[in-house]
C-alpha positions as a LaTeX table, in Angstrom:
\begin{tabular}{lrrr}
\hline
Residue & $x$ (\AA) & $y$ (\AA) & $z$ (\AA) \\
\hline
Unk1 & 312.93 & 163.27 & 104.25 \\
Unk2 & 313.68 & 160.73 & 106.97 \\
Unk3 & 310.96 & 162.26 & 109.21 \\
Unk4 & 308.41 & 161.82 & 106.40 \\
Unk5 & 309.31 & 158.16 & 106.00 \\
Unk6 & 309.08 & 157.52 & 109.77 \\
Unk7 & 305.79 & 159.42 & 109.88 \\
Unk8 & 304.41 & 157.33 & 107.00 \\
Unk9 & 305.47 & 154.08 & 108.72 \\
Unk10 & 303.85 & 155.14 & 112.00 \\
Unk11 & 300.66 & 156.11 & 110.14 \\
Unk12 & 300.64 & 152.75 & 108.33 \\
Unk13 & 301.07 & 150.82 & 111.58 \\
Unk14 & 298.30 & 152.79 & 113.31 \\
Unk15 & 296.01 & 152.24 & 110.32 \\
Unk16 & 296.66 & 148.48 & 110.31 \\
Unk17 & 295.91 & 148.21 & 114.03 \\
Unk18 & 292.79 & 150.33 & 113.61 \\
Unk19 & 291.47 & 148.15 & 110.80 \\
Unk20 & 292.28 & 144.98 & 112.72 \\
Unk21 & 290.34 & 146.22 & 115.75 \\
Unk22 & 287.30 & 147.03 & 113.61 \\
Unk23 & 287.34 & 143.68 & 111.88 \\
Unk24 & 287.86 & 141.87 & 115.19 \\
Unk25 & 284.91 & 143.71 & 116.75 \\
Unk26 & 282.78 & 142.86 & 113.71 \\
Unk27 & 283.83 & 139.22 & 113.91 \\
Unk28 & 283.04 & 139.03 & 117.65 \\
Unk29 & 279.65 & 140.70 & 117.12 \\
Unk30 & 278.84 & 138.26 & 114.32 \\
Unk31 & 279.86 & 135.25 & 116.43 \\
Unk32 & 277.81 & 136.42 & 119.42 \\
Unk33 & 274.76 & 136.95 & 117.21 \\
Unk34 & 275.11 & 133.47 & 115.69 \\
Unk35 & 275.44 & 131.86 & 119.12 \\
Unk36 & 272.33 & 133.65 & 120.40 \\
Unk37 & 270.33 & 132.80 & 117.26 \\
Unk38 & 271.29 & 129.13 & 117.73 \\
Unk39 & 269.84 & 129.18 & 121.28 \\
Unk40 & 273.27 & 128.84 & 122.92 \\
Unk41 & 273.20 & 132.08 & 124.93 \\
Unk42 & 271.02 & 132.83 & 127.95 \\
Unk43 & 269.37 & 136.20 & 127.47 \\
Unk44 & 267.18 & 138.39 & 129.59 \\
Unk45 & 264.65 & 140.65 & 127.89 \\
Unk46 & 263.24 & 143.48 & 129.99 \\
Unk47 & 260.36 & 145.59 & 128.62 \\
Unk48 & 259.94 & 148.99 & 130.26 \\
Unk49 & 257.12 & 151.55 & 130.30 \\
Unk50 & 259.10 & 154.78 & 129.94 \\
Unk51 & 256.24 & 157.03 & 131.08 \\
Unk52 & 255.88 & 155.39 & 134.48 \\
Unk53 & 259.34 & 153.83 & 134.73 \\
Unk54 & 257.77 & 150.43 & 135.39 \\
Unk55 & 259.04 & 147.09 & 134.17 \\
Unk56 & 256.17 & 145.53 & 132.21 \\
Unk57 & 257.75 & 142.08 & 132.10 \\
Unk58 & 260.97 & 140.11 & 131.86 \\
Unk59 & 261.73 & 136.99 & 129.87 \\
Unk60 & 264.84 & 134.92 & 130.56 \\
Unk61 & 266.16 & 131.90 & 128.68 \\
Unk62 & 267.83 & 130.78 & 125.48 \\
Unk63 & 266.01 & 132.70 & 122.76 \\
Unk64 & 266.52 & 134.38 & 119.39 \\
Unk65 & 265.32 & 137.99 & 119.33 \\
Unk66 & 264.74 & 140.08 & 116.22 \\
Unk67 & 263.59 & 143.69 & 116.13 \\
Unk68 & 260.97 & 144.06 & 113.37 \\
Unk69 & 261.13 & 147.76 & 112.61 \\
Unk70 & 258.34 & 147.69 & 110.00 \\
Unk71 & 255.81 & 146.24 & 112.45 \\
Unk72 & 257.34 & 148.04 & 115.45 \\
Unk73 & 257.71 & 144.87 & 117.49 \\
Unk74 & 260.15 & 142.34 & 118.83 \\
Unk75 & 259.91 & 138.78 & 117.58 \\
Unk76 & 261.15 & 136.23 & 120.09 \\
Unk77 & 261.64 & 132.58 & 119.18 \\
Unk78 & 262.23 & 129.81 & 121.71 \\
Unk79 & 262.85 & 126.15 & 120.98 \\
Unk80 & 260.61 & 123.64 & 122.75 \\
Unk81 & 261.73 & 120.26 & 124.04 \\
Unk82 & 259.86 & 118.43 & 121.26 \\
Unk83 & 261.86 & 120.29 & 118.58 \\
Unk84 & 259.05 & 122.71 & 117.73 \\
Unk85 & 259.41 & 126.44 & 118.07 \\
Unk86 & 257.24 & 129.06 & 119.75 \\
Unk87 & 257.19 & 132.66 & 118.63 \\
Unk88 & 256.30 & 135.54 & 120.93 \\
Unk89 & 255.66 & 139.14 & 119.87 \\
Unk90 & 256.27 & 142.26 & 121.94 \\
Unk91 & 254.68 & 145.41 & 120.59 \\
Unk92 & 256.74 & 148.56 & 120.94 \\
Unk93 & 255.60 & 152.16 & 121.04 \\
Unk94 & 256.98 & 155.62 & 121.72 \\
Unk95 & 256.75 & 155.01 & 125.46 \\
Unk96 & 257.79 & 151.35 & 125.62 \\
Unk97 & 261.41 & 150.28 & 125.28 \\
Unk98 & 263.42 & 147.16 & 125.97 \\
Unk99 & 266.82 & 145.92 & 127.06 \\
Unk100 & 268.36 & 142.60 & 126.04 \\
Unk101 & 271.22 & 141.29 & 128.14 \\
Unk102 & 273.36 & 138.28 & 127.35 \\
Unk103 & 273.77 & 136.43 & 130.63 \\
Unk104 & 276.83 & 134.26 & 130.10 \\
Unk105 & 277.34 & 133.53 & 133.78 \\
Unk106 & 276.01 & 130.09 & 134.65 \\
Unk107 & 274.76 & 129.55 & 131.10 \\
Unk108 & 275.56 & 125.86 & 131.29 \\
Unk109 & 273.20 & 125.48 & 134.27 \\
Unk110 & 270.16 & 126.59 & 132.26 \\
Unk111 & 267.91 & 124.12 & 130.48 \\
Unk112 & 267.90 & 124.65 & 126.72 \\
Unk113 & 264.15 & 124.22 & 126.43 \\
Unk114 & 263.09 & 126.23 & 129.50 \\
Unk115 & 262.45 & 129.91 & 129.74 \\
Unk116 & 260.68 & 132.17 & 132.19 \\
Unk117 & 258.30 & 135.00 & 131.49 \\
Unk118 & 257.50 & 137.29 & 134.41 \\
Unk119 & 254.79 & 139.92 & 134.15 \\
Unk120 & 254.56 & 142.87 & 136.51 \\
Unk121 & 251.24 & 142.22 & 138.30 \\
Unk122 & 250.70 & 145.93 & 138.85 \\
Unk123 & 250.42 & 146.44 & 135.08 \\
Unk124 & 247.29 & 144.29 & 134.75 \\
Unk125 & 243.86 & 145.84 & 135.01 \\
Unk126 & 241.53 & 143.97 & 137.34 \\
Unk127 & 238.47 & 142.59 & 135.56 \\
Unk128 & 235.29 & 141.27 & 137.11 \\
Unk129 & 233.30 & 138.75 & 135.14 \\
Unk130 & 229.56 & 138.51 & 135.65 \\
Unk131 & 227.54 & 135.59 & 134.39 \\
Unk132 & 223.89 & 135.70 & 133.57 \\
Unk133 & 221.84 & 132.89 & 135.11 \\
\hline
\end{tabular}
C-alpha cells in the first residue's frame, strides 16, 4: 500500500514538471513570435535550390515572416523609416526551401528600418537587349 502511494506521488510530481515544461516552451515560443512580428528580432532568411544545392538569396534584418501554405509562398513584411510597410513574396516549390534564423547576437547594433537582400548572381540568366533604330 505504501509503495502505491509513493508511486502515485512520484507520478504526480513527474506529470506536474512535464506539464510545466510544455507550457513554458509554449510561452517562450509565443513570446519569440510576438517579438519577431513586432520587428524586434534580427532574422536571416536563406532560400535554397534543393536540386543544385545553391543559395538563391539571403535577406537579413528585422522582419515579420509568414508561411502562406495556400499560395505556397513566404510573405515577408519590413517596416520602412517613414512608418510605411513593404511586403515581399518568396514563391516556394518542391525544389525550393528556406531557413529562417533568429540572430540575437548584436541585435541592438542593427537599424530597425534597414535590411539587406542578397541575390546569388549565378542564379540570374544573362539577357541581351537589342534596340531597333
